[in-house]
Amino acid sequence: MVFLSLVLAMLIPTALSYDAAYDKVDANKVLADDALFRSYVDCFLDRKPCTADFSEEFKKILPEVIKEACAKCSEPQKKNVRKIVKALYEKYPDDAIKFADKYDPKRDYESAFAAFVAEE
């Protein structure tokens, strides 16, 4: 019984959070390089192949990130998501709408996700 508890204790944090490798993504670097930022946006909107670091993985978890307002994100991941989403709306407002249409078409999660993005 103790062994089972230890195994569960080791597995639960992994199941309740995203890969710590995502913490190392430099959102400032992505935002400073318009071609790189555009490659992520194009990947997420199915316009081009996902070639940037972690872009394919991010695309897979985006629906859950939006639905749960980044509940499984670490603090660095939350900061990065906020920066990226704010920049998306500032730099590419039309794509931001397409992004919302794709990942939250009924706008079920819009208010909770917007509240999360607005946090500091």
Short mmCIF file of C-alpha atoms in Angstrom, two decimals:
data_model
loop_
_atom_site.label_atom_id
_atom_site.label_comp_id
_atom_site.label_asym_id
_atom_site.label_seq_id
_atom_site.Cartn_x
_atom_site.Cartn_y
_atom_site.Cartn_z
CA MET A 1 0.00 0.00 0.00
CA VAL A 2 2.85 2.41 0.79
CA PHE A 3 4.46 1.60 -2.56
CA LEU A 4 1.23 2.37 -4.41
CA SER A 5 0.94 5.69 -2.59
CA LEU A 6 4.49 6.62 -3.58
CA VAL A 7 3.88 5.73 -7.21
CA LEU A 8 0.69 7.80 -7.26
CA ALA A 9 2.46 10.71 -5.59
CA MET A 10 5.08 10.65 -8.34
CA LEU A 11 2.54 10.41 -11.17
CA ILE A 12 -0.05 12.94 -10.03
CA PRO A 13 2.11 16.08 -10.38
CA THR A 14 3.00 15.04 -13.93
CA ALA A 15 -0.63 14.51 -14.84
CA LEU A 16 -1.61 17.85 -13.37
CA SER A 17 0.99 19.98 -15.13
CA TYR A 18 2.59 20.47 -18.51
CA ASP A 19 6.14 19.46 -19.37
CA ALA A 20 8.70 21.55 -17.50
CA ALA A 21 10.67 21.83 -20.75
CA TYR A 22 8.05 24.39 -21.87
CA ASP A 23 9.29 26.67 -19.08
CA LYS A 24 12.45 27.26 -21.10
CA VAL A 25 10.67 28.77 -24.10
CA ASP A 26 11.73 32.40 -24.34
CA ALA A 27 8.52 34.28 -25.18
CA ASN A 28 10.44 37.54 -25.55
CA LYS A 29 12.66 35.95 -28.21
CA VAL A 30 9.60 34.62 -30.06
CA LEU A 31 7.89 38.00 -29.96
CA ALA A 32 11.03 39.85 -31.06
CA ASP A 33 11.32 37.69 -34.19
CA ASP A 34 8.26 38.35 -36.33
CA ALA A 35 8.97 35.39 -38.65
CA LEU A 36 9.23 33.04 -35.67
CA PHE A 37 6.06 34.39 -34.07
CA ARG A 38 4.27 34.11 -37.41
CA SER A 39 5.42 30.48 -37.74
CA TYR A 40 3.74 29.63 -34.42
CA VAL A 41 0.55 31.44 -35.42
CA ASP A 42 0.48 29.74 -38.82
CA CYS A 43 1.04 26.36 -37.18
CA PHE A 44 -1.76 26.87 -34.66
CA LEU A 45 -4.14 27.96 -37.41
CA ASP A 46 -3.22 25.01 -39.68
CA ARG A 47 -1.82 27.26 -42.40
CA LYS A 48 1.72 25.88 -42.38
CA PRO A 49 3.59 22.93 -40.87
CA CYS A 50 4.62 23.18 -37.24
CA THR A 51 8.39 23.60 -37.37
CA ALA A 52 9.21 25.92 -34.45
CA ASP A 53 10.30 24.50 -31.09
CA PHE A 54 7.41 22.78 -29.29
CA SER A 55 4.87 24.19 -31.77
CA GLU A 56 3.31 20.79 -32.51
CA GLU A 57 3.09 20.00 -28.79
CA PHE A 58 1.63 23.41 -27.97
CA LYS A 59 -0.97 23.01 -30.70
CA LYS A 60 -2.12 19.74 -29.12
CA ILE A 61 -2.54 21.21 -25.63
CA LEU A 62 -4.03 24.57 -26.68
CA PRO A 63 -7.66 23.44 -26.40
CA GLU A 64 -7.07 22.32 -22.81
CA VAL A 65 -5.05 25.44 -21.95
CA ILE A 66 -7.94 27.59 -23.13
CA LYS A 67 -10.65 25.44 -21.58
CA GLU A 68 -8.93 25.36 -18.19
CA ALA A 69 -7.48 28.89 -18.31
CA CYS A 70 -3.94 27.50 -18.05
CA ALA A 71 -4.70 25.65 -14.81
CA LYS A 72 -1.96 23.07 -15.47
CA CYS A 73 0.61 25.69 -16.48
CA SER A 74 3.60 26.45 -14.30
CA GLU A 75 4.22 30.10 -13.38
CA PRO A 76 6.73 30.61 -16.25
CA GLN A 77 4.26 29.00 -18.65
CA LYS A 78 1.46 31.26 -17.44
CA LYS A 79 3.62 34.35 -18.01
CA ASN A 80 4.52 33.15 -21.50
CA VAL A 81 0.93 32.36 -22.44
CA ARG A 82 -0.18 35.80 -21.28
CA LYS A 83 2.58 37.54 -23.26
CA ILE A 84 1.92 35.54 -26.42
CA VAL A 85 -1.86 35.95 -26.33
CA LYS A 86 -1.62 39.69 -25.68
CA ALA A 87 0.87 40.04 -28.54
CA LEU A 88 -1.37 38.01 -30.84
CA TYR A 89 -4.25 40.42 -30.25
CA GLU A 90 -1.98 43.46 -30.67
CA LYS A 91 0.01 42.33 -33.73
CA TYR A 92 -2.49 40.15 -35.56
CA PRO A 93 -6.04 40.94 -34.41
CA ASP A 94 -7.63 39.13 -37.37
CA ASP A 95 -5.64 36.00 -36.56
CA ALA A 96 -6.62 36.35 -32.91
CA ILE A 97 -10.25 36.10 -33.96
CA LYS A 98 -9.47 33.07 -36.14
CA PHE A 99 -7.60 31.56 -33.20
CA ALA A 100 -10.65 32.01 -30.96
CA ASP A 101 -12.94 30.64 -33.68
CA LYS A 102 -10.78 27.52 -33.95
CA TYR A 103 -10.07 26.81 -30.29
CA ASP A 104 -13.25 28.13 -28.64
CA PRO A 105 -15.87 28.40 -31.40
CA LYS A 106 -18.83 28.70 -29.03
CA ARG A 107 -16.88 31.11 -26.79
CA ASP A 108 -17.61 28.87 -23.80
CA TYR A 109 -14.24 29.61 -22.18
CA GLU A 110 -13.65 33.15 -23.45
CA SER A 111 -14.42 35.05 -20.25
CA ALA A 112 -12.39 32.78 -17.96
CA PHE A 113 -9.46 32.69 -20.37
CA ALA A 114 -9.58 36.48 -20.87
CA ALA A 115 -9.58 36.94 -17.09
CA PHE A 116 -6.54 34.67 -16.85
CA VAL A 117 -4.70 36.60 -19.60
CA ALA A 118 -5.51 39.92 -17.89
CA GLU A 119 -3.93 38.79 -14.59
CA GLU A 120 -0.49 40.10 -13.78
#
